[in-house]
Coordinates of C-alpha atoms in Angstrom, one line a residue:
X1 CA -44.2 71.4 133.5
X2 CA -44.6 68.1 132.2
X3 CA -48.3 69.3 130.6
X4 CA -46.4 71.9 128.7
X5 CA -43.3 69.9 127.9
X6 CA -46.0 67.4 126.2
X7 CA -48.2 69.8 124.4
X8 CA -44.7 71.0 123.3
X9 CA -43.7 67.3 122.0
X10 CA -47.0 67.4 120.4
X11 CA -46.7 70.9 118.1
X12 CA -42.9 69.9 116.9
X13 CA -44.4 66.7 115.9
X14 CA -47.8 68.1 113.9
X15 CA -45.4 70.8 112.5
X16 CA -43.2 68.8 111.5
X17 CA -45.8 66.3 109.9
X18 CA -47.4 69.6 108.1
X19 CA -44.4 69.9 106.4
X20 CA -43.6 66.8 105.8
X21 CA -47.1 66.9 104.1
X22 CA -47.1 69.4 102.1
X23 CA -43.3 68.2 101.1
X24 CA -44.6 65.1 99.6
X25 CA -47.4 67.2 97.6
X26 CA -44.8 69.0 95.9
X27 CA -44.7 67.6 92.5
X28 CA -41.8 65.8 90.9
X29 CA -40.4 67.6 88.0
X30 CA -39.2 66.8 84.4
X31 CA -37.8 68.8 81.7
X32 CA -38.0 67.8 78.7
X33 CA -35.6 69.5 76.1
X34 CA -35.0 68.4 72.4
X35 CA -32.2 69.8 70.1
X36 CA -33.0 71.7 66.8
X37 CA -36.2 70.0 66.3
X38 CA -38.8 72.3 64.4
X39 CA -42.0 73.9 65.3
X40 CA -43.9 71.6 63.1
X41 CA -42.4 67.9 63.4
X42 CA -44.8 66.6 66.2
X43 CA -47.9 65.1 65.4
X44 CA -50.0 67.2 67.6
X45 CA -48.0 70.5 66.3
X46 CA -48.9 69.6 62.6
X47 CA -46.0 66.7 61.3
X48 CA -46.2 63.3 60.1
X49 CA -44.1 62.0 61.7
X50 CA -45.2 59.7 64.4
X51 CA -45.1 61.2 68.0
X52 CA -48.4 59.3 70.1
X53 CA -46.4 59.2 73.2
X54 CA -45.6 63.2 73.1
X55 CA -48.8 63.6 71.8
X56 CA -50.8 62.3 74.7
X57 CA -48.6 64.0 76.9
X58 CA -49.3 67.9 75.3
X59 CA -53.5 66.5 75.0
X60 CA -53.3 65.9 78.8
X61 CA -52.0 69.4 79.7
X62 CA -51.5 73.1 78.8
X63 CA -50.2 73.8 74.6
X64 CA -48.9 76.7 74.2
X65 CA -48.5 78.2 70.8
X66 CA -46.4 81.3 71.3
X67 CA -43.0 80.1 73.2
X68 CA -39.9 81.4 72.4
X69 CA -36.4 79.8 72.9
X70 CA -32.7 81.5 72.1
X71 CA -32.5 80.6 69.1
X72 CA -30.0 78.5 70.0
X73 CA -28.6 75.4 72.0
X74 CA -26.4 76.6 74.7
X75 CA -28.0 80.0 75.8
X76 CA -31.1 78.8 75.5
X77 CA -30.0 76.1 78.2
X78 CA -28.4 78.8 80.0
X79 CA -31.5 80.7 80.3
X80 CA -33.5 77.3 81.2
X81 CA -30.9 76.4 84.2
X82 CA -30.9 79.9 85.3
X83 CA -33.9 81.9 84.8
X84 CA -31.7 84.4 83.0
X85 CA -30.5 85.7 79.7
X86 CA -27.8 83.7 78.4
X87 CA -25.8 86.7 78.5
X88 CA -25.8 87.3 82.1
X89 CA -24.9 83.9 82.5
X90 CA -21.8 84.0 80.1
X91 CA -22.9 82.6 77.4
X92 CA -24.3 85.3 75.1
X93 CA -22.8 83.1 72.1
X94 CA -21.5 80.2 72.2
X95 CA -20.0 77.3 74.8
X96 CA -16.6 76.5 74.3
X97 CA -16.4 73.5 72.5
X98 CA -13.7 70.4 73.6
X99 CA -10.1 70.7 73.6
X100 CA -8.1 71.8 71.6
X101 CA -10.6 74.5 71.2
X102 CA -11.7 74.9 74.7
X103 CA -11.2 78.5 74.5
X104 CA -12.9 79.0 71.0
X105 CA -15.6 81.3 72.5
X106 CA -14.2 83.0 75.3
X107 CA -13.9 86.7 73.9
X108 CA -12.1 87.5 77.3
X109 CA -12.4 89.7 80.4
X110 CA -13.4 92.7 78.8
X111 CA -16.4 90.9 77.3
X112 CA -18.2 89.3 80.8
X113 CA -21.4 87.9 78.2
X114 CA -19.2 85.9 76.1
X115 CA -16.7 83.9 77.6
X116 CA -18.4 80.4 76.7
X117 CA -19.2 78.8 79.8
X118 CA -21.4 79.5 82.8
X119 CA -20.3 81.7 85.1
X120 CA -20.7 81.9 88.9
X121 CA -22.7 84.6 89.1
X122 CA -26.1 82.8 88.4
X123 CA -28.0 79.7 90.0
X124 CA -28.6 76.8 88.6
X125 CA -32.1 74.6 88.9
X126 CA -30.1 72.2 90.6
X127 CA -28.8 74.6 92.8
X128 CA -32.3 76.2 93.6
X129 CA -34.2 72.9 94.3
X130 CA -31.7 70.2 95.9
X131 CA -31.8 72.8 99.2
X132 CA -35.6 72.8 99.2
X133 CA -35.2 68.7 98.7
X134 CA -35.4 68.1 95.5
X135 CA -33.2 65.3 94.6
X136 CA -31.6 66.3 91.5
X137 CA -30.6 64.3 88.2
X138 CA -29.3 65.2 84.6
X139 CA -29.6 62.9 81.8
X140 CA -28.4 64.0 78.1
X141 CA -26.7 67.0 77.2
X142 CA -25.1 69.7 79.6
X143 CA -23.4 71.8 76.6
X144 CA -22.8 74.5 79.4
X145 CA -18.9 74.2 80.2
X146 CA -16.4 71.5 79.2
X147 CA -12.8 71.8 79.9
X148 CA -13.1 71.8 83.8
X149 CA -14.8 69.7 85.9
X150 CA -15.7 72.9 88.0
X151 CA -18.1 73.5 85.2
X152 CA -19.7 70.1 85.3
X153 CA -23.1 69.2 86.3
X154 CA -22.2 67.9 89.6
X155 CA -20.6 71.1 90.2
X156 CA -23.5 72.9 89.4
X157 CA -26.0 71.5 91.8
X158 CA -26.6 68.0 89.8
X159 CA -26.3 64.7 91.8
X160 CA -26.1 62.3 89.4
X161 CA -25.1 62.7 85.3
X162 CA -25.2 60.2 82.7
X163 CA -24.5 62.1 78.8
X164 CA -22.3 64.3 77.0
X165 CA -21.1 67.3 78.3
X166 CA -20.3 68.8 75.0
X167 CA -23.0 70.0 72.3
X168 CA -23.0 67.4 70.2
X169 CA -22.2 63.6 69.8
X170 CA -22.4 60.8 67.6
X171 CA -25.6 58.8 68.0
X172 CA -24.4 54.9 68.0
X173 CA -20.3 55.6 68.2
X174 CA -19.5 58.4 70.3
X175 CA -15.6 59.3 70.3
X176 CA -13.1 61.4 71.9
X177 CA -13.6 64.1 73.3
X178 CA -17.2 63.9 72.5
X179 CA -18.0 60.3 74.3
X180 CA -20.1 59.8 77.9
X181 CA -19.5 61.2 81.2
X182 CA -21.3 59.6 84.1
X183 CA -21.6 61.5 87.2
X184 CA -17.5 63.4 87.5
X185 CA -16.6 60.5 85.6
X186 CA -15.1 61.4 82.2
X187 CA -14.7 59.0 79.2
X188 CA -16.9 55.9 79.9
X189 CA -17.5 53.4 77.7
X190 CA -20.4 53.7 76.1
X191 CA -22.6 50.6 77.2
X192 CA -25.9 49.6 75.5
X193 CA -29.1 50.0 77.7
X194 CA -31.3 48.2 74.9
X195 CA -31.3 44.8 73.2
X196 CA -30.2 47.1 70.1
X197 CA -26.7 48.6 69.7
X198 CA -26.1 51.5 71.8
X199 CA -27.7 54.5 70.8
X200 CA -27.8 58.0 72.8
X201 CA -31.5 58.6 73.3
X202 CA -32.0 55.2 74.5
X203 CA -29.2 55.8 77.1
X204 CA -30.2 59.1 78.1
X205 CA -33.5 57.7 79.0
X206 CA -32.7 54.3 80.5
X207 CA -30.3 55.9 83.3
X208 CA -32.7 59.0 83.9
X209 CA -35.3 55.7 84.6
X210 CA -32.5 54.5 86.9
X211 CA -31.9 57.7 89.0
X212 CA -35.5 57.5 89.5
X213 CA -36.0 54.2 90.6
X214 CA -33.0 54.4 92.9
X215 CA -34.2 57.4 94.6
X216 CA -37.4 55.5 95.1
X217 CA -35.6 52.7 96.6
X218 CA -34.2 55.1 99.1
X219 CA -34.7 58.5 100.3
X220 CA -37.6 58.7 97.9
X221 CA -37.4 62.6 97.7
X222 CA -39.3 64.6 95.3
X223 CA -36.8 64.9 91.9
X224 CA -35.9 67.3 89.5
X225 CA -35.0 65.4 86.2
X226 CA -33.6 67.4 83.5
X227 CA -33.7 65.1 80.2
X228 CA -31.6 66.4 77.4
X229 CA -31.8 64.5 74.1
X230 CA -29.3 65.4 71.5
X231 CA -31.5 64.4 69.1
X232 CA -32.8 65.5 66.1
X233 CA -29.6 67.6 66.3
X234 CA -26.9 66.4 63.2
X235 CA -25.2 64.2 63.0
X236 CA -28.2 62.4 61.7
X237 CA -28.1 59.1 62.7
X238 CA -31.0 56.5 63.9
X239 CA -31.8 52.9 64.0
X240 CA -32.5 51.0 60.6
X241 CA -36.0 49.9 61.8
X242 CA -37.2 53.1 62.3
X243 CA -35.6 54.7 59.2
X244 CA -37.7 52.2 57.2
X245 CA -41.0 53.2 59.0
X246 CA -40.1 56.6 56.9
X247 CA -38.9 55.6 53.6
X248 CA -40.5 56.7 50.7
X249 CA -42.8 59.3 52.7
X250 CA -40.8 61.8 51.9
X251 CA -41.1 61.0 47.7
X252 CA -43.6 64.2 47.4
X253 CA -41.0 66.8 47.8
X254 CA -40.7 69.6 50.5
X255 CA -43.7 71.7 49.2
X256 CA -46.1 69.2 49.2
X257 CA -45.1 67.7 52.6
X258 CA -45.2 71.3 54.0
X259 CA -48.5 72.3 53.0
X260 CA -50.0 69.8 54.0
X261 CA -48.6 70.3 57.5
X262 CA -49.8 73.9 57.1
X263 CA -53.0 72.6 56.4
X264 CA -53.1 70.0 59.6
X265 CA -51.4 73.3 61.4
X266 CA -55.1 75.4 60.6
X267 CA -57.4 71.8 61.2
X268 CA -55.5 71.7 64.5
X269 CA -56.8 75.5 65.7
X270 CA -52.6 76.1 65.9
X271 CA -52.9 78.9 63.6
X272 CA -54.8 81.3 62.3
X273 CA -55.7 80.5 58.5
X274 CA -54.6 84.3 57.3
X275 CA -51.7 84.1 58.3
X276 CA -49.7 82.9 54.4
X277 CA -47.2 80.2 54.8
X278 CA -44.1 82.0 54.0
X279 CA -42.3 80.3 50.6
X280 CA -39.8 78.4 49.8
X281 CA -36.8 79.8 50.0
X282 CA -34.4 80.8 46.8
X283 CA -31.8 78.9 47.8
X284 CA -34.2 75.6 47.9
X285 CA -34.9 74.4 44.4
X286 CA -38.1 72.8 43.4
X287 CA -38.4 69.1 44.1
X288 CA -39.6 68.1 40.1
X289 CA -36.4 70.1 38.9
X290 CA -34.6 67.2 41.2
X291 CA -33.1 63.7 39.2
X292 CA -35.0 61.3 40.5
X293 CA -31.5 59.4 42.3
X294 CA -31.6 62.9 44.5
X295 CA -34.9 63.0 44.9
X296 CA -34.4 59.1 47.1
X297 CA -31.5 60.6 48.1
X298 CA -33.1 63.3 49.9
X299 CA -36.0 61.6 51.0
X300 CA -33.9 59.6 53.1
X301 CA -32.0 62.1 54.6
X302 CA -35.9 63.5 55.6
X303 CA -36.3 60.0 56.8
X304 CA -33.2 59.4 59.2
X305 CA -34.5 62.7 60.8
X306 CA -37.8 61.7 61.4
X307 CA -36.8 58.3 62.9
X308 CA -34.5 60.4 65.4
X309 CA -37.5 62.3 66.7
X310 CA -39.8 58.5 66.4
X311 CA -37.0 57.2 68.7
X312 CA -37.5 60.5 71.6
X313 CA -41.6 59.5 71.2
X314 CA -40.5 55.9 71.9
X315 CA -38.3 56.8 74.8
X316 CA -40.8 59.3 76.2
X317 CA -43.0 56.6 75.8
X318 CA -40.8 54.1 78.1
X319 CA -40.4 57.2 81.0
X320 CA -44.3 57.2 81.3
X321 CA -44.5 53.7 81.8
X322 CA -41.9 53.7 84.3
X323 CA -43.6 56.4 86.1
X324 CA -47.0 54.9 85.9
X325 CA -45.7 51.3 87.6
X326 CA -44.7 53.4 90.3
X327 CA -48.2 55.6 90.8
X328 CA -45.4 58.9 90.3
X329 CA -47.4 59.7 87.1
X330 CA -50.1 61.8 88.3
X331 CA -48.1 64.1 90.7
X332 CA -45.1 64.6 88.2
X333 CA -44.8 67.8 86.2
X334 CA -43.6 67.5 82.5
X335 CA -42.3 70.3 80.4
X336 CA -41.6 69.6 76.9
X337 CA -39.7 72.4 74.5
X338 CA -37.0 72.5 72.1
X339 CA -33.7 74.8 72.5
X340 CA -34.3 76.2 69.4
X341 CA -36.3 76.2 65.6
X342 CA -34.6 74.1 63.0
X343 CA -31.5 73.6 61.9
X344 CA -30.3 74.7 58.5
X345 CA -26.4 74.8 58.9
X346 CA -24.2 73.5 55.3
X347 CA -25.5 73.8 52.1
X348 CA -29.1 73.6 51.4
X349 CA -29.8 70.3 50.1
X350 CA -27.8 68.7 53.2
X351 CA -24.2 67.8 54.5
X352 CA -22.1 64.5 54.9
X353 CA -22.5 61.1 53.8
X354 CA -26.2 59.5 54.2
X355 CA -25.6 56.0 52.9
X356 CA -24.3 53.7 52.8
X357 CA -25.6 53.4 56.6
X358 CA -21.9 52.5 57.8
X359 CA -20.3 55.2 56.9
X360 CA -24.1 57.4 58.0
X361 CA -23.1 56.3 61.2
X362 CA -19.4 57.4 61.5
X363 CA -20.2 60.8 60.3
X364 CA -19.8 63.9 62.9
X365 CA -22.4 66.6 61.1
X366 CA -24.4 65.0 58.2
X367 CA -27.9 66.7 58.2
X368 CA -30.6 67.4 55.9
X369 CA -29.9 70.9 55.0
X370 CA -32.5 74.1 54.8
X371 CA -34.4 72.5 52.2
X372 CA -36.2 70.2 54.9
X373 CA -35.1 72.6 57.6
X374 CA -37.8 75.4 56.0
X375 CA -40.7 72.2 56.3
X376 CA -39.9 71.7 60.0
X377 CA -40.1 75.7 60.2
X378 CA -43.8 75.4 58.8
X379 CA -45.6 78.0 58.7
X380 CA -43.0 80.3 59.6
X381 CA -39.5 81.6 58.1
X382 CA -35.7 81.0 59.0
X383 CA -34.2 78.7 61.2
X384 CA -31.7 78.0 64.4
X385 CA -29.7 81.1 64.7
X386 CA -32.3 83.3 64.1
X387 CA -34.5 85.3 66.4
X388 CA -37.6 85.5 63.8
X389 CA -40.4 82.7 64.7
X390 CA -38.7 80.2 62.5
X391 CA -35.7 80.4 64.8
X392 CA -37.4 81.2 68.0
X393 CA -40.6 79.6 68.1
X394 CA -40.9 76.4 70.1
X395 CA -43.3 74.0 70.8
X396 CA -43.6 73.7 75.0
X397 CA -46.2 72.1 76.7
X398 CA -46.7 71.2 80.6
X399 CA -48.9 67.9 81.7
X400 CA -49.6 67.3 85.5
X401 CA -52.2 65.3 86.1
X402 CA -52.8 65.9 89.7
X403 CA -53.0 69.9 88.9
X404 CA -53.5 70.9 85.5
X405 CA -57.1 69.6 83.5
X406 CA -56.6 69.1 79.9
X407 CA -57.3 72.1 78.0
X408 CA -59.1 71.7 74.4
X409 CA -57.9 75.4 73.6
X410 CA -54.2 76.7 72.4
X411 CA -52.7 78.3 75.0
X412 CA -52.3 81.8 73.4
X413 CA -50.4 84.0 75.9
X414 CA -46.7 84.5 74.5
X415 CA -44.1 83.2 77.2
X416 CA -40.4 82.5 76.7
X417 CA -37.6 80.2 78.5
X418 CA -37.0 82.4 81.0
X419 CA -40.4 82.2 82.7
X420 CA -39.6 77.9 83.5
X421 CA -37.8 79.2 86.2
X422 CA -40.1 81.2 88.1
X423 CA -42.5 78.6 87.8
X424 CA -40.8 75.5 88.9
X425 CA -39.8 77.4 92.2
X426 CA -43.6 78.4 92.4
X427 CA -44.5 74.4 92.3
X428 CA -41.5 73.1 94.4
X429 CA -42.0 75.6 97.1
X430 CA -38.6 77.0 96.4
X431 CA -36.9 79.9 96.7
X432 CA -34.4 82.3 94.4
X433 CA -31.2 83.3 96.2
X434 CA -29.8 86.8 96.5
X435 CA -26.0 86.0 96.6
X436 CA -24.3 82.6 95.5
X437 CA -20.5 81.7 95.3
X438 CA -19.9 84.9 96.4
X439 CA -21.6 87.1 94.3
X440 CA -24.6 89.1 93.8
X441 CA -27.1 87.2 91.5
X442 CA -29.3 89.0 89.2
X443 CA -33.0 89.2 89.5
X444 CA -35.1 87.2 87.5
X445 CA -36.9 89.3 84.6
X446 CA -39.0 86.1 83.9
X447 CA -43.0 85.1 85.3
X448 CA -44.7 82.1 86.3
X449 CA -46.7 80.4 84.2
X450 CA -48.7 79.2 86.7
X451 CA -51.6 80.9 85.2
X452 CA -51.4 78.5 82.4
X453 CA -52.7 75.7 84.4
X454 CA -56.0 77.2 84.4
X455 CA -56.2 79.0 81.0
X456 CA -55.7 82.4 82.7
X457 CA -53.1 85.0 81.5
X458 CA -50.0 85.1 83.1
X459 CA -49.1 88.6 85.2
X460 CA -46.5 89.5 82.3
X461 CA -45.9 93.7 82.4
X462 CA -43.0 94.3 80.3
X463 CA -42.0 93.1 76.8
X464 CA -40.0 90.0 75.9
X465 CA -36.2 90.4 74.9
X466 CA -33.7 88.1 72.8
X467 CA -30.7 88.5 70.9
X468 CA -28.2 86.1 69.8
X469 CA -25.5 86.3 67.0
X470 CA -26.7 90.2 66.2
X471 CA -30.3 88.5 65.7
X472 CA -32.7 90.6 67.8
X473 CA -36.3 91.2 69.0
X474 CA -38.7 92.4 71.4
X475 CA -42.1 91.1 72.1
X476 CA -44.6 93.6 73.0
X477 CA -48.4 92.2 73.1
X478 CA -48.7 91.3 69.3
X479 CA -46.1 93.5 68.1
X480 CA -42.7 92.4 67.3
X481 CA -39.9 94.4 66.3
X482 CA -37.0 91.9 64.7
X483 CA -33.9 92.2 62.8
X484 CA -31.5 90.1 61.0
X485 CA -28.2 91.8 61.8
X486 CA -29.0 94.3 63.8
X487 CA -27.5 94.6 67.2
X488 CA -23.5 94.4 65.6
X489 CA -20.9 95.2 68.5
X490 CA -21.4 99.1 68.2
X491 CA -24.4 99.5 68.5
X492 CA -28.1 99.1 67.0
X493 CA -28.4 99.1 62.8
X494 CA -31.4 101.2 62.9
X495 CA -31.9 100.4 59.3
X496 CA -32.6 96.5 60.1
X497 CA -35.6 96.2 62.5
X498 CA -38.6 94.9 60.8
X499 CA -42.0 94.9 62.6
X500 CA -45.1 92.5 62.4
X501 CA -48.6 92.0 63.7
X502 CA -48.2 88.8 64.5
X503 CA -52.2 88.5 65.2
X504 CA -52.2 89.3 61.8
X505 CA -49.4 88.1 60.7
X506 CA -47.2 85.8 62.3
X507 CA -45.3 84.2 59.5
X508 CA -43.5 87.6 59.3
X509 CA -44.2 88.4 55.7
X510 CA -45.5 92.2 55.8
X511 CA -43.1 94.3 57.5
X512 CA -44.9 97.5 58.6
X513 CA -41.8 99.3 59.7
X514 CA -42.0 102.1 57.7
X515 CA -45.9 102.3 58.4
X516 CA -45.1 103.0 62.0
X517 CA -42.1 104.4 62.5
X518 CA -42.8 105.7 66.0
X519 CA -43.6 102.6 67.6
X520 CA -40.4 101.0 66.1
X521 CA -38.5 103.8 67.3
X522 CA -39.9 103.0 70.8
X523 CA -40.1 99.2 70.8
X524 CA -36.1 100.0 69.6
X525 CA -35.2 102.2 72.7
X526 CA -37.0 99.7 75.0
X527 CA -34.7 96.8 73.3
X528 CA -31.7 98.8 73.8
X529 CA -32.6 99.6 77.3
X530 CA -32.7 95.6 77.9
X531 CA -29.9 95.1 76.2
X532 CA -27.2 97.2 78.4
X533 CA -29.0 96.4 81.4
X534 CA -28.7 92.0 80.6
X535 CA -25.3 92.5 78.9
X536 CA -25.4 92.3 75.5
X537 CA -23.0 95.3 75.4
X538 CA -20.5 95.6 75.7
X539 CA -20.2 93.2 72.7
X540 CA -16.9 92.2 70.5
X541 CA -16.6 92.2 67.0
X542 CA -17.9 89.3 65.2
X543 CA -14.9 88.4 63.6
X544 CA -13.8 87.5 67.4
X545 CA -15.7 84.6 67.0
X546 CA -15.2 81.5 64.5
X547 CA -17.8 81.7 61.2
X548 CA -20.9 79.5 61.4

């Protein structure tokens, strides 16, 4: 008896051990996610402007060159937390914005996709990895429910919050209702991290540093960081010293600045050299037909941009050094992506005050306007809001030393955001839940990309889906049938799919709809199919919802 009770003693103990093991093996996780930053505004995506930190991190891991977001910011987060379309998960438009609008995009009960915040009948990332013990932190922007604290991140599987909880915020003087929340604390003071005055991106990334370090300090649990910079979404605001780092590079004008990314784009193996870089648009004038006061004018609006995404290298740059003094580099995943393609909202040539740098600083939604937007886009077409690749193309890397080699090739297989989930419960050894709060949850259509690691295809067997603001498309090997305005409230417009090669042509510039008509007609009925089954439909009439 007291044989077997000790060979019994002995088995708990190596089983327990074994798991303990293969528990600490698990990587730690980060997911990185920027906000209306184009496909071409990293360095090692084709831009100027300089991103070593970010650049490293995509050389030391898997680049992928065909990864599509939601074409916008809060249902592509939606689909990030959840693995889902956005519309499953309520928000197949918009988040409701602050009081007194906190209802803004809530169509009501008869619309289940659109009612503006995330429902209870997904999961979150959070929710899927703090049971398999993950600790879990959130630094930056939630954007995924305001109003009540029931639709907070803490609420949602997050233990600890530091950000904004709306989706947007000023960068160095954030104000009611639009200011900091730490943790289920609303309205803190917003406290500089930095010997400079306090500035979002710097915050963001100083207390995702400090979650870190406390958790090593105490339970020292694999984590789950999910860092959500606001930036390079408007208002455009960023520190004088990096501004001037960017003065006067912007003097060329917008067609010279973006063939000459298109260029680095073909040096770099990103694209194919047939494929045209699509023009400028008619609404963009030429820079020579510009005074030359506009001309500085709008260079430094270019500049202000580009310091915004200098300042996320920077800060990306300060996270690795952090991990590295504490040997968590080698075993932490990174993701990098952006929640959508860039941002061309107002008029063309940009909105809201630039200088003097006072009142830059107190604006709410200056930008730099489609006329810069359309060089971020490079090569492609279109912007945020749009499901064509300027608006849905992202770049998206994963770096993990301990697993995945560098790779010297693109990464060519298309993917979308709905596959992060699948993989990040492939890596933490977790699991996707049937029923939560209640209700049945839906499967997940995405795939690992696990594959990736090695440079092998992922196991993808169905085409890729999207729609947002009756923007459409389906993915289907090369073939992509897209539409501007096609999937209104009653239906389909027929009339509005366009379709592309896009291994021949991936800037969208030769729509060979009317060569094929049977494979749109098919590629059309599959969409449809998708889109009752994921809730797109029923779907109200636009003019339920506020203009852009």
């Amino acid at each position: 008896m007291i044989r077997f009770l000790t060979l019994l003693v002995v088995l708990l103990v190596s089983s327990t051990a074994s798991w303990t093991l293969a528990a600490d093996k698990r990587p730690n996780i980060i997911l990185i996610m920027v906000d209306d930053m184009g496909f071409s505004d990293l360095g090692c995506y084709g831009g100027e402007i300089r991103t070593p930190n970010i650049d490293r991190l995509a050389s030391e891991g898997v680049r992928f060159s065909r990864f599509y977001n939601s074409s916008r910011c809060c249902p592509t987060r939606a689909s990030l937390m959840t693995g889902l379309h956005p519309h499953r998960t309520g928000i197949g438009h918009m988040t409701n914005p602050p009081p007194p609008k906190e209802s803004w995009h809530d169509a009501g009960p008869d619309y289940p996709s659109y009612r503006g915040v995330l429902n209870r009948r997904c999961v979150t990332l959070a929710e899927m990895l703090g049971p398999a013990g993950y600790a879990t932190f959130i630094a930056g922007k939630w954007h995924l429910g305001f109003d009540r604290q029931e639709y907070w991140p803490l609420q949602r599987g997050f233990e600890r919050f530091y950000g904004c909880l709306s989706g947007a915020t000023r960068y160095f003087h954030p104000v009611e209702p639009r200011h900091m929340t730490s943790d289920n604390t609303y309205r803190v003071e917003a406290v500089s991290t930095t010997d400079r005055p306090f500035y979002t991106t710097d915050a963001f990334t100083d207390h995702a540093i400090r979650f870190i370090r406390d958790e090593q300090a105490g339970e020292a649990r694999p984590f789950f960081l999910y860092l959500a910079y606001t930036a390079p979404h408007w208002p455009h605001q960023a520190h004088e010293e990096d501004i001037a780092r960017y003065r006067g590079t912007y003097m060329e004008g917008w067609d010279v600045i973006r063939q000459r990314r298109y260029e680095k784009q073909i040096a770099l193996g990103l694209i194919d050299p047939a494929w045209e870089l699509s023009p400028r648009p008619e609404n963009v004038p030429a820079w020579s037909t510009l005074r030359s006061k506009k001309q500085k004018e709008l260079d430094l609006r270019m500049a202000v941009y580009a310091a915004m995404i200098d300042r996320i290298d920077q800060n990306i740059g300060k996270l690795l050094e952090a991990l590295e003094s504490t040997d968590l580099a080698e075993n932490t995943l990174i993701l990098f992506l952006s929640d959508n393609g860039a941002c061309a909202e107002g008029p063309p040539l940009g909105r809201g005050a630039i200088s003097p740098l006072e009142k830059r600083n107190e604006q709410h939604a200056n930008n730099y306007g489609a006329a810069w937007a359309h060089v971020s886009s490079t090569p492609f077409r279109l912007y945020k809001h749009y499901t064509h690749e300027g608006g849905a193309a992202t770049t998206f890397f994963m770096r993990w030393p301990a697993r995945i080699a560098p790779q010297e090739e693109w990464y060519d297989s298309p993917a979308q955001v709905i596959d992060i989930v699948p993989t990040l419960l492939e890596v933490a050894g977790a699991e996707y839940p049937r029923t939560a709060h209640g209700n049945a949850i839906p499967p997940l259509r995405g795939v690992s990309l696990t594959p990736a690691f090695d440079g092998r295809k992922v196991g993808r067997t169905a085409p890729m889906f999207s729609e947002h603001e009756d923007n459409a498309f389906v993915v289907d090997g090369d073939w992509k049938l897209v539409g501007r305005g096609v999937s209104t409230h009653d239906g389909p417009r027929a009339d509005r799919w366009e379709l592309y090669d896009l291994s021949r042509d991936r800037t969208e510039l030769h729509d060979l709809s009317t060569e094929h008509p049977d494979r749109v007609q098919r590629m059309a009925d599959r969409w449809l199919q998708w889109a009752r089954e994921d809730g797109v439909y029923p779907k109200p009439e636009r003019k339920s919802f506020p203009k852009k």
